[in-house]
Amino acid sequence: MSDNPFLNDHGYGPQSAADRIYAVERFDLDECRAALDVPGLQKAVANKLHSRIRKLEWEAENLRHTELGQELRCTKCNDFWPDDKEFYFQAGGRSQQPCKACYALLPSRAARKAGAAARVQP
């Protein structure tokens, strides 16, 4: 295999910056790191590669796939929980941190709850 992950199967052909940016979206972590060493790399492509590397490293650290599906690490308790509506609040189809159990224990949430309880009692 070539050291240049941008080359097509034939090993030749013109590659525009748009073609390279499109290709980066399908690269794994090793391919992204190899692509950074390609000579004459456009700045936009390098920025996209750095962004993709950060995303892949975050996913490797905070996501894991089990037989039950995808699990996400909570930012407060550092435990892995299934990435669904039962354990995380959802906004725009994405899970919001922290998990529901940790969210209930947040000081701001506790203060709002106490304030609401004080207003309700006559």
Tab-separated table of N, CA and C in Angstrom:
chain	number	residue	atom	x	y	z
A	1	MET	N	0.831	-1.180	0.000
A	1	MET	CA	0.000	0.000	0.000
A	1	MET	C	0.876	1.243	0.000
A	2	SER	N	0.394	2.261	-0.635
A	2	SER	CA	1.118	3.519	-0.736
A	2	SER	C	1.040	4.287	0.583
A	3	ASP	N	2.007	5.193	0.788
A	3	ASP	CA	1.982	6.049	1.966
A	3	ASP	C	0.984	7.183	1.812
A	4	ASN	N	0.483	7.394	0.602
A	4	ASN	CA	-0.462	8.460	0.334
A	4	ASN	C	-1.879	7.889	0.324
A	5	PRO	N	-2.679	8.138	1.355
A	5	PRO	CA	-4.025	7.569	1.384
A	5	PRO	C	-4.993	8.231	0.413
A	6	PHE	N	-4.585	9.341	-0.203
A	6	PHE	CA	-5.461	10.021	-1.145
A	6	PHE	C	-5.453	9.384	-2.530
A	7	LEU	N	-4.438	8.574	-2.833
A	7	LEU	CA	-4.353	7.979	-4.163
A	7	LEU	C	-5.485	6.992	-4.375
A	8	ASN	N	-6.000	6.969	-5.606
A	8	ASN	CA	-7.058	6.020	-5.921
A	8	ASN	C	-6.458	4.646	-6.203
A	9	ASP	N	-7.272	3.698	-6.613
A	9	ASP	CA	-6.814	2.328	-6.839
A	9	ASP	C	-5.734	2.239	-7.909
A	10	HIS	N	-5.785	3.132	-8.873
A	10	HIS	CA	-4.819	3.100	-9.970
A	10	HIS	C	-3.511	3.797	-9.605
A	11	GLY	N	-3.518	4.638	-8.583
A	11	GLY	CA	-2.308	5.310	-8.145
A	11	GLY	C	-1.997	6.577	-8.908
A	12	TYR	N	-2.930	7.056	-9.688
A	12	TYR	CA	-2.701	8.294	-10.431
A	12	TYR	C	-4.026	9.031	-10.576
A	13	GLY	N	-3.960	10.208	-11.124
A	13	GLY	CA	-5.158	11.004	-11.353
A	13	GLY	C	-5.122	12.278	-10.530
A	14	PRO	N	-5.724	13.335	-11.073
A	14	PRO	CA	-5.725	14.610	-10.353
A	14	PRO	C	-6.613	14.542	-9.107
A	15	GLN	N	-6.196	15.263	-8.097
A	15	GLN	CA	-6.952	15.326	-6.846
A	15	GLN	C	-7.109	16.791	-6.451
A	16	SER	N	-8.339	17.256	-6.413
A	16	SER	CA	-8.584	18.626	-5.970
A	16	SER	C	-8.717	18.638	-4.446
A	17	ALA	N	-8.739	19.836	-3.883
A	17	ALA	CA	-8.912	19.954	-2.430
A	17	ALA	C	-10.270	19.401	-2.018
A	18	ALA	N	-11.293	19.632	-2.833
A	18	ALA	CA	-12.629	19.112	-2.518
A	18	ALA	C	-12.637	17.585	-2.513
A	19	ASP	N	-11.919	16.966	-3.464
A	19	ASP	CA	-11.825	15.502	-3.492
A	19	ASP	C	-11.144	14.980	-2.232
A	20	ARG	N	-10.098	15.659	-1.812
A	20	ARG	CA	-9.371	15.221	-0.622
A	20	ARG	C	-10.205	15.404	0.641
A	21	ILE	N	-10.913	16.521	0.747
A	21	ILE	CA	-11.771	16.751	1.914
A	21	ILE	C	-12.861	15.692	1.977
A	22	TYR	N	-13.428	15.343	0.829
A	22	TYR	CA	-14.447	14.297	0.782
A	22	TYR	C	-13.858	12.955	1.213
A	23	ALA	N	-12.632	12.682	0.823
A	23	ALA	CA	-11.987	11.414	1.175
A	23	ALA	C	-11.689	11.334	2.669
A	24	VAL	N	-11.369	12.466	3.289
A	24	VAL	CA	-11.019	12.489	4.714
A	24	VAL	C	-12.180	11.990	5.572
A	25	GLU	N	-13.411	12.219	5.136
A	25	GLU	CA	-14.583	11.823	5.917
A	25	GLU	C	-14.673	10.318	6.115
A	26	ARG	N	-13.980	9.543	5.292
A	26	ARG	CA	-14.026	8.082	5.391
A	26	ARG	C	-12.739	7.489	5.963
A	27	PHE	N	-11.759	8.314	6.295
A	27	PHE	CA	-10.479	7.820	6.804
A	27	PHE	C	-10.610	7.367	8.255
A	28	ASP	N	-9.808	6.357	8.607
A	28	ASP	CA	-9.686	5.997	10.018
A	28	ASP	C	-8.503	6.783	10.597
A	29	LEU	N	-8.180	6.536	11.851
A	29	LEU	CA	-7.164	7.334	12.538
A	29	LEU	C	-5.784	7.191	11.905
A	30	ASP	N	-5.395	5.973	11.543
A	30	ASP	CA	-4.079	5.758	10.929
A	30	ASP	C	-3.976	6.436	9.571
A	31	GLU	N	-5.035	6.374	8.785
A	31	GLU	CA	-5.023	7.025	7.473
A	31	GLU	C	-4.946	8.541	7.614
A	32	CYS	N	-5.617	9.092	8.607
A	32	CYS	CA	-5.549	10.543	8.831
A	32	CYS	C	-4.134	10.979	9.185
A	33	ARG	N	-3.481	10.229	10.049
A	33	ARG	CA	-2.107	10.584	10.432
A	33	ARG	C	-1.148	10.441	9.260
A	34	ALA	N	-1.360	9.426	8.417
A	34	ALA	CA	-0.514	9.266	7.234
A	34	ALA	C	-0.767	10.389	6.234
A	35	ALA	N	-2.012	10.838	6.128
A	35	ALA	CA	-2.352	11.893	5.176
A	35	ALA	C	-1.712	13.223	5.553
A	36	LEU	N	-1.455	13.451	6.832
A	36	LEU	CA	-0.806	14.698	7.243
A	36	LEU	C	0.618	14.807	6.711
A	37	ASP	N	1.240	13.678	6.384
A	37	ASP	CA	2.615	13.679	5.887
A	37	ASP	C	2.708	13.825	4.375
A	38	VAL	N	1.571	13.919	3.688
A	38	VAL	CA	1.581	14.066	2.232
A	38	VAL	C	2.146	15.438	1.880
A	39	PRO	N	3.134	15.512	0.985
A	39	PRO	CA	3.699	16.819	0.621
A	39	PRO	C	2.700	17.655	-0.180
A	40	GLY	N	2.737	18.955	0.027
A	40	GLY	CA	1.877	19.868	-0.719
A	40	GLY	C	0.422	19.805	-0.304
A	41	LEU	N	0.157	19.465	0.934
A	41	LEU	CA	-1.213	19.334	1.426
A	41	LEU	C	-1.829	20.720	1.605
A	42	GLN	N	-3.035	20.901	1.074
A	42	GLN	CA	-3.713	22.186	1.186
A	42	GLN	C	-4.103	22.449	2.642
A	43	LYS	N	-4.183	23.744	2.992
A	43	LYS	CA	-4.479	24.126	4.370
A	43	LYS	C	-5.876	23.665	4.787
A	44	ALA	N	-6.851	23.767	3.900
A	44	ALA	CA	-8.214	23.339	4.222
A	44	ALA	C	-8.269	21.839	4.487
A	45	VAL	N	-7.503	21.081	3.723
A	45	VAL	CA	-7.461	19.630	3.912
A	45	VAL	C	-6.776	19.300	5.240
A	46	ALA	N	-5.695	20.005	5.554
A	46	ALA	CA	-4.998	19.774	6.823
A	46	ALA	C	-5.910	20.095	8.006
A	47	ASN	N	-6.675	21.187	7.906
A	47	ASN	CA	-7.613	21.533	8.974
A	47	ASN	C	-8.671	20.452	9.144
A	48	LYS	N	-9.184	19.931	8.031
A	48	LYS	CA	-10.179	18.859	8.085
A	48	LYS	C	-9.576	17.594	8.697
A	49	LEU	N	-8.328	17.296	8.372
A	49	LEU	CA	-7.656	16.129	8.940
A	49	LEU	C	-7.491	16.267	10.454
A	50	HIS	N	-7.068	17.446	10.915
A	50	HIS	CA	-6.916	17.667	12.356
A	50	HIS	C	-8.263	17.533	13.070
A	51	SER	N	-9.314	18.062	12.456
A	51	SER	CA	-10.647	17.949	13.030
A	51	SER	C	-11.089	16.491	13.109
A	52	ARG	N	-10.835	15.737	12.050
A	52	ARG	CA	-11.210	14.314	12.018
A	52	ARG	C	-10.414	13.516	13.061
A	53	ILE	N	-9.137	13.833	13.221
A	53	ILE	CA	-8.313	13.143	14.221
A	53	ILE	C	-8.848	13.404	15.627
A	54	ARG	N	-9.197	14.672	15.925
A	54	ARG	CA	-9.764	14.993	17.239
A	54	ARG	C	-11.060	14.226	17.477
A	55	LYS	N	-11.912	14.149	16.456
A	55	LYS	CA	-13.183	13.435	16.589
A	55	LYS	C	-12.953	11.948	16.824
A	56	LEU	N	-12.062	11.338	16.060
A	56	LEU	CA	-11.802	9.907	16.206
A	56	LEU	C	-11.169	9.586	17.558
A	57	GLU	N	-10.280	10.450	18.042
A	57	GLU	CA	-9.681	10.230	19.361
A	57	GLU	C	-10.722	10.365	20.465
A	58	TRP	N	-11.634	11.345	20.337
A	58	TRP	CA	-12.698	11.510	21.323
A	58	TRP	C	-13.604	10.280	21.329
A	59	GLU	N	-13.972	9.795	20.133
A	59	GLU	CA	-14.840	8.623	20.049
A	59	GLU	C	-14.167	7.390	20.645
A	60	ALA	N	-12.870	7.237	20.415
A	60	ALA	CA	-12.161	6.079	20.958
A	60	ALA	C	-12.133	6.122	22.483
A	61	GLU	N	-12.097	7.319	23.037
A	61	GLU	CA	-12.018	7.472	24.488
A	61	GLU	C	-13.386	7.433	25.160
A	62	ASN	N	-14.424	7.969	24.513
A	62	ASN	CA	-15.712	8.170	25.175
A	62	ASN	C	-16.852	7.304	24.661
A	63	LEU	N	-16.659	6.552	23.615
A	63	LEU	CA	-17.696	5.667	23.092
A	63	LEU	C	-17.189	4.244	23.074
A	64	ARG	N	-18.075	3.320	23.326
A	64	ARG	CA	-17.729	1.918	23.130
A	64	ARG	C	-18.971	1.193	22.629
A	65	HIS	N	-18.726	0.175	21.844
A	65	HIS	CA	-19.811	-0.596	21.250
A	65	HIS	C	-19.868	-1.957	21.929
A	66	THR	N	-21.037	-2.289	22.460
A	66	THR	CA	-21.245	-3.571	23.117
A	66	THR	C	-22.341	-4.323	22.383
A	67	GLU	N	-22.672	-5.519	22.872
A	67	GLU	CA	-23.734	-6.287	22.229
A	67	GLU	C	-25.097	-5.616	22.400
A	68	LEU	N	-25.219	-4.711	23.376
A	68	LEU	CA	-26.472	-3.982	23.581
A	68	LEU	C	-26.552	-2.710	22.747
A	69	GLY	N	-25.470	-2.322	22.120
A	69	GLY	CA	-25.441	-1.111	21.311
A	69	GLY	C	-24.339	-0.173	21.768
A	70	GLN	N	-24.456	1.073	21.359
A	70	GLN	CA	-23.433	2.068	21.673
A	70	GLN	C	-23.605	2.587	23.098
A	71	GLU	N	-22.481	2.728	23.803
A	71	GLU	CA	-22.488	3.294	25.149
A	71	GLU	C	-21.632	4.550	25.163
A	72	LEU	N	-22.066	5.529	25.958
A	72	LEU	CA	-21.413	6.833	26.037
A	72	LEU	C	-20.940	7.070	27.468
A	73	ARG	N	-19.752	7.648	27.614
A	73	ARG	CA	-19.205	7.947	28.946
A	73	ARG	C	-19.787	9.268	29.444
A	74	CYS	N	-20.281	9.266	30.676
A	74	CYS	CA	-20.805	10.475	31.307
A	74	CYS	C	-19.634	11.375	31.706
A	75	THR	N	-19.795	12.678	31.538
A	75	THR	CA	-18.718	13.611	31.865
A	75	THR	C	-18.567	13.834	33.367
A	76	LYS	N	-19.579	13.525	34.155
A	76	LYS	CA	-19.510	13.733	35.607
A	76	LYS	C	-19.036	12.487	36.346
A	77	CYS	N	-19.717	11.359	36.132
A	77	CYS	CA	-19.402	10.149	36.908
A	77	CYS	C	-18.403	9.234	36.194
A	78	ASN	N	-18.085	9.513	34.935
A	78	ASN	CA	-17.144	8.722	34.130
A	78	ASN	C	-17.566	7.270	33.945
A	79	ASP	N	-18.843	6.982	34.095
A	79	ASP	CA	-19.363	5.642	33.833
A	79	ASP	C	-19.938	5.592	32.425
A	80	PHE	N	-19.913	4.415	31.828
A	80	PHE	CA	-20.514	4.225	30.514
A	80	PHE	C	-21.976	3.831	30.687
A	81	TRP	N	-22.857	4.498	29.946
A	81	TRP	CA	-24.286	4.207	29.954
A	81	TRP	C	-24.757	4.066	28.514
A	82	PRO	N	-25.809	3.263	28.273
A	82	PRO	CA	-26.338	3.159	26.904
A	82	PRO	C	-26.740	4.529	26.373
A	83	ASP	N	-26.411	4.781	25.145
A	83	ASP	CA	-26.665	6.079	24.518
A	83	ASP	C	-28.105	6.116	24.007
A	84	ASP	N	-29.056	6.263	24.936
A	84	ASP	CA	-30.460	6.356	24.542
A	84	ASP	C	-31.202	7.309	25.478
A	85	LYS	N	-32.499	7.489	25.246
A	85	LYS	CA	-33.293	8.465	25.989
A	85	LYS	C	-33.503	8.085	27.446
A	86	GLU	N	-33.311	6.836	27.780
A	86	GLU	CA	-33.502	6.410	29.162
A	86	GLU	C	-32.393	6.944	30.076
A	87	PHE	N	-31.190	7.125	29.543
A	87	PHE	CA	-30.047	7.517	30.363
A	87	PHE	C	-29.553	8.935	30.093
A	88	TYR	N	-29.847	9.496	28.923
A	88	TYR	CA	-29.375	10.841	28.568
A	88	TYR	C	-30.530	11.659	28.012
A	89	PHE	N	-30.543	12.961	28.319
A	89	PHE	CA	-31.489	13.856	27.671
A	89	PHE	C	-31.072	14.005	26.216
A	90	GLN	N	-32.051	14.173	25.334
A	90	GLN	CA	-31.785	14.290	23.904
A	90	GLN	C	-32.153	15.693	23.433
A	91	ALA	N	-31.334	16.248	22.570
A	91	ALA	CA	-31.621	17.535	21.939
A	91	ALA	C	-31.134	17.458	20.503
A	92	GLY	N	-32.036	17.590	19.583
A	92	GLY	CA	-31.661	17.514	18.173
A	92	GLY	C	-31.161	16.139	17.772
A	93	GLY	N	-31.644	15.098	18.431
A	93	GLY	CA	-31.230	13.742	18.102
A	93	GLY	C	-29.885	13.341	18.686
A	94	ARG	N	-29.290	14.202	19.500
A	94	ARG	CA	-27.983	13.907	20.104
A	94	ARG	C	-28.121	13.866	21.619
A	95	SER	N	-27.322	13.034	22.248
A	95	SER	CA	-27.337	12.919	23.706
A	95	SER	C	-26.640	14.118	24.334
A	96	GLN	N	-27.243	14.610	25.420
A	96	GLN	CA	-26.687	15.755	26.131
A	96	GLN	C	-26.034	15.282	27.429
A	97	GLN	N	-24.862	15.804	27.723
A	97	GLN	CA	-24.132	15.449	28.934
A	97	GLN	C	-24.577	16.348	30.070
A	98	PRO	N	-24.523	15.963	31.306
A	98	PRO	CA	-24.195	14.654	31.849
A	98	PRO	C	-25.387	13.713	31.771
A	99	CYS	N	-25.233	12.498	32.301
A	99	CYS	CA	-26.329	11.527	32.297
A	99	CYS	C	-27.452	12.043	33.206
A	100	LYS	N	-28.629	11.450	33.099
A	100	LYS	CA	-29.782	11.924	33.872
A	100	LYS	C	-29.560	11.813	35.379
A	101	ALA	N	-28.862	10.782	35.832
A	101	ALA	CA	-28.612	10.624	37.266
A	101	ALA	C	-27.721	11.749	37.787
A	102	CYS	N	-26.679	12.095	37.049
A	102	CYS	CA	-25.783	13.180	37.471
A	102	CYS	C	-26.457	14.538	37.321
A	103	TYR	N	-27.312	14.689	36.316
A	103	TYR	CA	-28.008	15.952	36.098
A	103	TYR	C	-28.894	16.292	37.296
A	104	ALA	N	-29.540	15.276	37.865
A	104	ALA	CA	-30.411	15.507	39.019
A	104	ALA	C	-29.619	15.973	40.237
A	105	LEU	N	-28.327	15.654	40.293
A	105	LEU	CA	-27.490	16.020	41.439
A	105	LEU	C	-26.746	17.341	41.261
A	106	LEU	N	-26.862	17.980	40.097
A	106	LEU	CA	-26.163	19.245	39.862
A	106	LEU	C	-26.647	20.314	40.842
A	107	PRO	N	-25.748	21.147	41.361
A	107	PRO	CA	-26.151	22.184	42.322
A	107	PRO	C	-27.181	23.153	41.742
A	108	SER	N	-27.042	23.537	40.490
A	108	SER	CA	-27.998	24.469	39.893
A	108	SER	C	-29.378	23.831	39.794
A	109	ARG	N	-29.430	22.561	39.471
A	109	ARG	CA	-30.702	21.842	39.379
A	109	ARG	C	-31.338	21.711	40.763
A	110	ALA	N	-30.539	21.408	41.776
A	110	ALA	CA	-31.053	21.272	43.141
A	110	ALA	C	-31.590	22.610	43.649
A	111	ALA	N	-30.918	23.708	43.338
A	111	ALA	CA	-31.362	25.033	43.772
A	111	ALA	C	-32.686	25.406	43.108
A	112	ARG	N	-32.819	25.119	41.823
A	112	ARG	CA	-34.079	25.409	41.131
A	112	ARG	C	-35.217	24.587	41.715
A	113	LYS	N	-34.936	23.326	42.007
A	113	LYS	CA	-35.959	22.440	42.557
A	113	LYS	C	-36.388	22.922	43.950
A	114	ALA	N	-35.431	23.331	44.779
A	114	ALA	CA	-35.744	23.831	46.117
A	114	ALA	C	-36.522	25.141	46.036
A	115	GLY	N	-36.161	26.005	45.111
A	115	GLY	CA	-36.864	27.271	44.939
A	115	GLY	C	-38.290	27.067	44.482
A	116	ALA	N	-38.498	26.111	43.599
A	116	ALA	CA	-39.842	25.816	43.124
A	116	ALA	C	-40.688	25.224	44.243
A	117	ALA	N	-40.090	24.386	45.075
A	117	ALA	CA	-40.826	23.792	46.194
A	117	ALA	C	-41.206	24.859	47.216
A	118	ALA	N	-40.341	25.838	47.437
A	118	ALA	CA	-40.617	26.906	48.401
A	118	ALA	C	-41.737	27.813	47.901
A	119	ARG	N	-41.819	28.043	46.613
A	119	ARG	CA	-42.864	28.900	46.052
A	119	ARG	C	-44.226	28.226	46.081
A	120	VAL	N	-44.274	26.918	45.975
A	120	VAL	CA	-45.543	26.197	45.916
A	120	VAL	C	-46.218	26.154	47.277
A	121	GLN	N	-45.467	26.033	48.353
A	121	GLN	CA	-46.053	25.926	49.690
A	121	GLN	C	-46.605	27.277	50.142
A	122	PRO	N	-47.868	27.300	50.638
A	122	PRO	CA	-48.463	28.585	51.074
A	122	PRO	C	-47.983	29.040	52.432
